[in-house]
Amino acid sequence: MISAVRDCLVTGYEPLIASLELPDPDDRHVLAAAIRARAQVIVTENLSDFPPPVLSEWDIEAKSPDDFVLDQIHLDKKVVWACAQQIADSWRKPPGTVTDVLARLQRNGLHGSVAELQSG
């Protein structure tokens, strides 16, 4: 991950953990890292454990993976399509196609994103 995404590691968030309140205390490190990184979004399927009133104190929102990718598609569909092509091109054994990538996204619950990408 580090070689693919520069600055992907967040450090120095640990002192924040104890001061945060979430429905699941085991998720506090996620919010602490998001605060420290000045993230705008936490991408998670676990939306109920990141209540909007708590996150709004930090100008952060939680989004499902499908909603997050849909946002990216609405910003620039061509860029997201190119990313799907890059993913397909990186698959070697077996080789992949964009159709394969979309099928994988569909299996992982990104139904809206796949429909939007397939809509032309």
Short mmCIF file of N, CA and C in Angstrom, two decimals:
data_model
loop_
_atom_site.label_atom_id
_atom_site.label_comp_id
_atom_site.label_asym_id
_atom_site.label_seq_id
_atom_site.Cartn_x
_atom_site.Cartn_y
_atom_site.Cartn_z
N MET A 1 0.83 -1.18 0.00
CA MET A 1 0.00 0.00 0.00
C MET A 1 0.87 1.25 0.00
N ILE A 2 1.94 1.25 0.76
CA ILE A 2 2.79 2.43 0.85
C ILE A 2 3.36 2.81 -0.51
N SER A 3 3.75 1.81 -1.31
CA SER A 3 4.31 2.12 -2.62
C SER A 3 3.25 2.63 -3.59
N ALA A 4 2.00 2.24 -3.38
CA ALA A 4 0.93 2.67 -4.29
C ALA A 4 0.32 4.00 -3.88
N VAL A 5 0.25 4.26 -2.58
CA VAL A 5 -0.40 5.48 -2.09
C VAL A 5 0.53 6.17 -1.11
N ARG A 6 1.15 7.23 -1.58
CA ARG A 6 2.05 7.98 -0.70
C ARG A 6 1.25 8.55 0.46
N ASP A 7 1.87 8.62 1.60
CA ASP A 7 1.25 9.19 2.80
C ASP A 7 0.01 8.43 3.25
N CYS A 8 -0.04 7.12 3.02
CA CYS A 8 -1.22 6.36 3.42
C CYS A 8 -1.21 6.00 4.90
N LEU A 9 -0.06 6.04 5.54
CA LEU A 9 0.01 5.70 6.96
C LEU A 9 -0.25 6.94 7.80
N VAL A 10 -1.08 6.77 8.83
CA VAL A 10 -1.38 7.85 9.75
C VAL A 10 -0.70 7.54 11.07
N THR A 11 0.05 8.49 11.57
CA THR A 11 0.71 8.32 12.87
C THR A 11 0.28 9.46 13.79
N GLY A 12 0.51 9.27 15.06
CA GLY A 12 0.23 10.32 16.02
C GLY A 12 -1.23 10.46 16.40
N TYR A 13 -2.05 9.47 16.07
CA TYR A 13 -3.47 9.52 16.39
C TYR A 13 -3.81 8.90 17.75
N GLU A 14 -2.88 8.11 18.28
CA GLU A 14 -3.15 7.33 19.48
C GLU A 14 -3.62 8.16 20.68
N PRO A 15 -3.06 9.35 20.93
CA PRO A 15 -3.54 10.13 22.08
C PRO A 15 -5.01 10.56 21.98
N LEU A 16 -5.57 10.56 20.80
CA LEU A 16 -6.96 10.97 20.61
C LEU A 16 -7.96 9.87 20.98
N ILE A 17 -7.54 8.63 20.91
CA ILE A 17 -8.47 7.50 21.02
C ILE A 17 -9.30 7.56 22.30
N ALA A 18 -8.68 7.75 23.43
CA ALA A 18 -9.39 7.70 24.71
C ALA A 18 -10.46 8.77 24.84
N SER A 19 -10.32 9.87 24.13
CA SER A 19 -11.28 10.97 24.27
C SER A 19 -12.49 10.83 23.35
N LEU A 20 -12.50 9.82 22.51
CA LEU A 20 -13.58 9.67 21.53
C LEU A 20 -14.65 8.69 22.01
N GLU A 21 -15.89 9.00 21.68
CA GLU A 21 -17.02 8.15 22.04
C GLU A 21 -17.70 7.67 20.76
N LEU A 22 -17.74 6.37 20.58
CA LEU A 22 -18.44 5.74 19.47
C LEU A 22 -19.24 4.55 20.01
N PRO A 23 -20.28 4.12 19.30
CA PRO A 23 -21.04 2.96 19.76
C PRO A 23 -20.17 1.73 20.01
N ASP A 24 -19.18 1.52 19.17
CA ASP A 24 -18.24 0.42 19.37
C ASP A 24 -16.88 1.02 19.70
N PRO A 25 -16.46 0.93 20.96
CA PRO A 25 -15.17 1.52 21.35
C PRO A 25 -13.99 1.01 20.54
N ASP A 26 -14.12 -0.20 19.97
CA ASP A 26 -13.03 -0.74 19.16
C ASP A 26 -12.86 -0.01 17.83
N ASP A 27 -13.79 0.88 17.49
CA ASP A 27 -13.68 1.66 16.25
C ASP A 27 -13.09 3.05 16.48
N ARG A 28 -12.80 3.40 17.72
CA ARG A 28 -12.31 4.75 18.01
C ARG A 28 -11.00 5.06 17.30
N HIS A 29 -10.15 4.06 17.11
CA HIS A 29 -8.88 4.31 16.43
C HIS A 29 -9.09 4.76 14.99
N VAL A 30 -10.17 4.28 14.36
CA VAL A 30 -10.47 4.68 12.98
C VAL A 30 -10.80 6.17 12.93
N LEU A 31 -11.66 6.62 13.84
CA LEU A 31 -12.01 8.04 13.90
C LEU A 31 -10.79 8.87 14.28
N ALA A 32 -10.00 8.39 15.23
CA ALA A 32 -8.80 9.14 15.64
C ALA A 32 -7.84 9.32 14.47
N ALA A 33 -7.64 8.27 13.70
CA ALA A 33 -6.75 8.37 12.53
C ALA A 33 -7.33 9.32 11.49
N ALA A 34 -8.65 9.28 11.30
CA ALA A 34 -9.29 10.19 10.34
C ALA A 34 -9.13 11.65 10.79
N ILE A 35 -9.29 11.89 12.08
CA ILE A 35 -9.11 13.25 12.60
C ILE A 35 -7.68 13.71 12.37
N ARG A 36 -6.73 12.87 12.74
CA ARG A 36 -5.31 13.21 12.61
C ARG A 36 -4.93 13.46 11.15
N ALA A 37 -5.52 12.69 10.24
CA ALA A 37 -5.21 12.82 8.81
C ALA A 37 -6.01 13.95 8.15
N ARG A 38 -6.89 14.54 8.92
CA ARG A 38 -7.80 15.57 8.39
C ARG A 38 -8.63 15.03 7.22
N ALA A 39 -9.07 13.79 7.38
CA ALA A 39 -9.90 13.15 6.36
C ALA A 39 -11.29 13.77 6.37
N GLN A 40 -11.92 13.75 5.23
CA GLN A 40 -13.29 14.23 5.11
C GLN A 40 -14.30 13.08 5.19
N VAL A 41 -13.83 11.87 4.89
CA VAL A 41 -14.72 10.72 4.79
C VAL A 41 -14.07 9.50 5.41
N ILE A 42 -14.88 8.72 6.13
CA ILE A 42 -14.50 7.37 6.55
C ILE A 42 -15.34 6.44 5.68
N VAL A 43 -14.68 5.58 4.92
CA VAL A 43 -15.38 4.65 4.03
C VAL A 43 -15.52 3.33 4.78
N THR A 44 -16.77 2.92 5.01
CA THR A 44 -17.03 1.73 5.81
C THR A 44 -18.41 1.16 5.50
N GLU A 45 -18.55 -0.14 5.64
CA GLU A 45 -19.88 -0.77 5.60
C GLU A 45 -20.54 -0.68 6.98
N ASN A 46 -19.76 -0.29 7.96
CA ASN A 46 -20.18 -0.27 9.35
C ASN A 46 -20.70 1.13 9.73
N LEU A 47 -21.66 1.64 8.97
CA LEU A 47 -22.12 3.02 9.16
C LEU A 47 -22.74 3.26 10.53
N SER A 48 -23.40 2.27 11.10
CA SER A 48 -24.09 2.48 12.38
C SER A 48 -23.12 2.76 13.53
N ASP A 49 -21.87 2.36 13.39
CA ASP A 49 -20.89 2.62 14.44
C ASP A 49 -20.18 3.95 14.28
N PHE A 50 -20.56 4.72 13.26
CA PHE A 50 -19.98 6.05 13.04
C PHE A 50 -21.11 7.06 12.88
N PRO A 51 -21.81 7.39 14.00
CA PRO A 51 -22.99 8.25 13.90
C PRO A 51 -22.66 9.66 13.43
N PRO A 52 -23.49 10.19 12.52
CA PRO A 52 -23.25 11.54 11.99
C PRO A 52 -23.07 12.63 13.06
N PRO A 53 -23.83 12.62 14.16
CA PRO A 53 -23.61 13.69 15.15
C PRO A 53 -22.19 13.69 15.75
N VAL A 54 -21.61 12.52 15.91
CA VAL A 54 -20.24 12.44 16.43
C VAL A 54 -19.25 12.89 15.37
N LEU A 55 -19.41 12.38 14.16
CA LEU A 55 -18.47 12.71 13.09
C LEU A 55 -18.54 14.17 12.68
N SER A 56 -19.72 14.76 12.75
CA SER A 56 -19.87 16.16 12.32
C SER A 56 -19.06 17.11 13.19
N GLU A 57 -18.79 16.73 14.42
CA GLU A 57 -17.93 17.56 15.29
C GLU A 57 -16.55 17.74 14.66
N TRP A 58 -16.17 16.81 13.82
CA TRP A 58 -14.84 16.82 13.20
C TRP A 58 -14.91 17.09 11.70
N ASP A 59 -16.07 17.47 11.20
CA ASP A 59 -16.28 17.69 9.76
C ASP A 59 -15.92 16.46 8.94
N ILE A 60 -16.33 15.31 9.46
CA ILE A 60 -16.10 14.02 8.81
C ILE A 60 -17.46 13.37 8.60
N GLU A 61 -17.60 12.63 7.52
CA GLU A 61 -18.81 11.84 7.33
C GLU A 61 -18.42 10.40 6.99
N ALA A 62 -19.30 9.48 7.31
CA ALA A 62 -19.10 8.07 6.96
C ALA A 62 -19.91 7.77 5.71
N LYS A 63 -19.31 7.03 4.81
CA LYS A 63 -19.99 6.63 3.57
C LYS A 63 -19.72 5.16 3.32
N SER A 64 -20.70 4.51 2.72
CA SER A 64 -20.48 3.14 2.28
C SER A 64 -19.52 3.15 1.10
N PRO A 65 -18.85 2.03 0.85
CA PRO A 65 -17.98 1.98 -0.33
C PRO A 65 -18.72 2.34 -1.62
N ASP A 66 -19.95 1.87 -1.76
CA ASP A 66 -20.71 2.16 -2.97
C ASP A 66 -20.97 3.66 -3.10
N ASP A 67 -21.39 4.30 -2.02
CA ASP A 67 -21.64 5.75 -2.08
C ASP A 67 -20.35 6.53 -2.36
N PHE A 68 -19.24 6.07 -1.77
CA PHE A 68 -17.97 6.75 -2.01
C PHE A 68 -17.56 6.66 -3.48
N VAL A 69 -17.65 5.47 -4.04
CA VAL A 69 -17.27 5.30 -5.45
C VAL A 69 -18.24 6.06 -6.35
N LEU A 70 -19.52 6.05 -6.01
CA LEU A 70 -20.49 6.84 -6.79
C LEU A 70 -20.10 8.32 -6.80
N ASP A 71 -19.67 8.83 -5.65
CA ASP A 71 -19.21 10.23 -5.60
C ASP A 71 -18.05 10.45 -6.57
N GLN A 72 -17.12 9.50 -6.60
CA GLN A 72 -15.97 9.63 -7.50
C GLN A 72 -16.42 9.59 -8.96
N ILE A 73 -17.38 8.73 -9.26
CA ILE A 73 -17.91 8.63 -10.62
C ILE A 73 -18.55 9.95 -11.02
N HIS A 74 -19.31 10.55 -10.11
CA HIS A 74 -19.97 11.81 -10.42
C HIS A 74 -18.97 12.96 -10.57
N LEU A 75 -17.83 12.84 -9.92
CA LEU A 75 -16.78 13.85 -10.10
C LEU A 75 -16.11 13.71 -11.46
N ASP A 76 -15.78 12.47 -11.84
CA ASP A 76 -15.11 12.26 -13.13
C ASP A 76 -15.20 10.78 -13.51
N LYS A 77 -16.23 10.46 -14.24
CA LYS A 77 -16.49 9.07 -14.63
C LYS A 77 -15.34 8.47 -15.44
N LYS A 78 -14.71 9.28 -16.28
CA LYS A 78 -13.62 8.78 -17.11
C LYS A 78 -12.43 8.35 -16.26
N VAL A 79 -12.16 9.07 -15.20
CA VAL A 79 -11.04 8.71 -14.32
C VAL A 79 -11.34 7.39 -13.61
N VAL A 80 -12.57 7.22 -13.13
CA VAL A 80 -12.93 5.97 -12.45
C VAL A 80 -12.88 4.81 -13.44
N TRP A 81 -13.35 5.03 -14.66
CA TRP A 81 -13.27 3.98 -15.69
C TRP A 81 -11.81 3.62 -15.96
N ALA A 82 -10.95 4.62 -16.02
CA ALA A 82 -9.52 4.36 -16.24
C ALA A 82 -8.92 3.57 -15.08
N CYS A 83 -9.38 3.85 -13.86
CA CYS A 83 -8.91 3.09 -12.70
C CYS A 83 -9.34 1.62 -12.81
N ALA A 84 -10.57 1.39 -13.23
CA ALA A 84 -11.04 0.02 -13.43
C ALA A 84 -10.19 -0.68 -14.49
N GLN A 85 -9.83 0.04 -15.53
CA GLN A 85 -8.97 -0.54 -16.58
C GLN A 85 -7.58 -0.86 -16.03
N GLN A 86 -7.04 0.04 -15.19
CA GLN A 86 -5.73 -0.22 -14.58
C GLN A 86 -5.77 -1.45 -13.69
N ILE A 87 -6.85 -1.60 -12.94
CA ILE A 87 -6.98 -2.78 -12.09
C ILE A 87 -7.01 -4.03 -12.96
N ALA A 88 -7.82 -4.01 -14.01
CA ALA A 88 -7.89 -5.17 -14.91
C ALA A 88 -6.53 -5.47 -15.52
N ASP A 89 -5.82 -4.43 -15.93
CA ASP A 89 -4.50 -4.63 -16.54
C ASP A 89 -3.49 -5.22 -15.56
N SER A 90 -3.72 -4.99 -14.27
CA SER A 90 -2.76 -5.50 -13.27
C SER A 90 -2.99 -6.98 -12.95
N TRP A 91 -4.14 -7.51 -13.30
CA TRP A 91 -4.43 -8.92 -13.05
C TRP A 91 -3.72 -9.78 -14.08
N ARG A 92 -2.90 -10.69 -13.61
CA ARG A 92 -2.10 -11.51 -14.52
C ARG A 92 -2.52 -12.97 -14.53
N LYS A 93 -2.82 -13.53 -13.37
CA LYS A 93 -3.11 -14.97 -13.28
C LYS A 93 -4.44 -15.16 -12.58
N PRO A 94 -5.53 -15.20 -13.27
CA PRO A 94 -5.67 -15.02 -14.71
C PRO A 94 -5.75 -13.54 -15.08
N PRO A 95 -5.52 -13.24 -16.35
CA PRO A 95 -5.66 -11.86 -16.80
C PRO A 95 -7.10 -11.39 -16.62
N GLY A 96 -7.27 -10.09 -16.46
CA GLY A 96 -8.61 -9.57 -16.23
C GLY A 96 -9.03 -8.55 -17.25
N THR A 97 -10.33 -8.30 -17.27
CA THR A 97 -10.92 -7.27 -18.12
C THR A 97 -11.70 -6.31 -17.22
N VAL A 98 -12.11 -5.20 -17.78
CA VAL A 98 -12.95 -4.28 -17.01
C VAL A 98 -14.25 -4.97 -16.60
N THR A 99 -14.77 -5.82 -17.46
CA THR A 99 -15.98 -6.58 -17.11
C THR A 99 -15.75 -7.42 -15.87
N ASP A 100 -14.56 -8.02 -15.76
CA ASP A 100 -14.22 -8.81 -14.57
C ASP A 100 -14.15 -7.92 -13.33
N VAL A 101 -13.57 -6.74 -13.47
CA VAL A 101 -13.48 -5.80 -12.35
C VAL A 101 -14.89 -5.40 -11.90
N LEU A 102 -15.74 -5.07 -12.85
CA LEU A 102 -17.11 -4.68 -12.51
C LEU A 102 -17.86 -5.83 -11.84
N ALA A 103 -17.64 -7.05 -12.29
CA ALA A 103 -18.27 -8.22 -11.66
C ALA A 103 -17.81 -8.37 -10.22
N ARG A 104 -16.53 -8.14 -9.98
CA ARG A 104 -16.00 -8.22 -8.61
C ARG A 104 -16.61 -7.12 -7.74
N LEU A 105 -16.70 -5.91 -8.28
CA LEU A 105 -17.33 -4.82 -7.53
C LEU A 105 -18.79 -5.15 -7.22
N GLN A 106 -19.48 -5.71 -8.19
CA GLN A 106 -20.89 -6.10 -8.00
C GLN A 106 -21.01 -7.12 -6.87
N ARG A 107 -20.14 -8.14 -6.88
CA ARG A 107 -20.16 -9.17 -5.83
C ARG A 107 -19.88 -8.58 -4.46
N ASN A 108 -19.15 -7.47 -4.43
CA ASN A 108 -18.80 -6.84 -3.16
C ASN A 108 -19.76 -5.72 -2.77
N GLY A 109 -20.91 -5.66 -3.43
CA GLY A 109 -21.96 -4.76 -3.00
C GLY A 109 -21.96 -3.37 -3.60
N LEU A 110 -21.13 -3.11 -4.59
CA LEU A 110 -21.08 -1.78 -5.20
C LEU A 110 -22.05 -1.73 -6.39
N HIS A 111 -23.30 -2.06 -6.12
CA HIS A 111 -24.31 -2.18 -7.17
C HIS A 111 -24.57 -0.86 -7.89
N GLY A 112 -24.71 0.21 -7.13
CA GLY A 112 -24.96 1.52 -7.74
C GLY A 112 -23.80 1.98 -8.59
N SER A 113 -22.59 1.75 -8.10
CA SER A 113 -21.39 2.16 -8.84
C SER A 113 -21.27 1.41 -10.15
N VAL A 114 -21.50 0.11 -10.10
CA VAL A 114 -21.42 -0.69 -11.31
C VAL A 114 -22.49 -0.25 -12.31
N ALA A 115 -23.70 -0.04 -11.83
CA ALA A 115 -24.78 0.40 -12.73
C ALA A 115 -24.43 1.74 -13.37
N GLU A 116 -23.87 2.65 -12.60
CA GLU A 116 -23.50 3.96 -13.13
C GLU A 116 -22.39 3.84 -14.16
N LEU A 117 -21.40 3.00 -13.90
CA LEU A 117 -20.31 2.82 -14.87
C LEU A 117 -20.80 2.15 -16.15
N GLN A 118 -21.74 1.24 -16.02
CA GLN A 118 -22.25 0.54 -17.19
C GLN A 118 -23.25 1.38 -17.99
N SER A 119 -23.70 2.48 -17.42
CA SER A 119 -24.74 3.28 -18.09
C SER A 119 -24.20 4.11 -19.25
N GLY A 120 -22.90 4.04 -19.46
CA GLY A 120 -22.35 4.73 -20.62
C GLY A 120 -21.78 6.02 -20.38
#
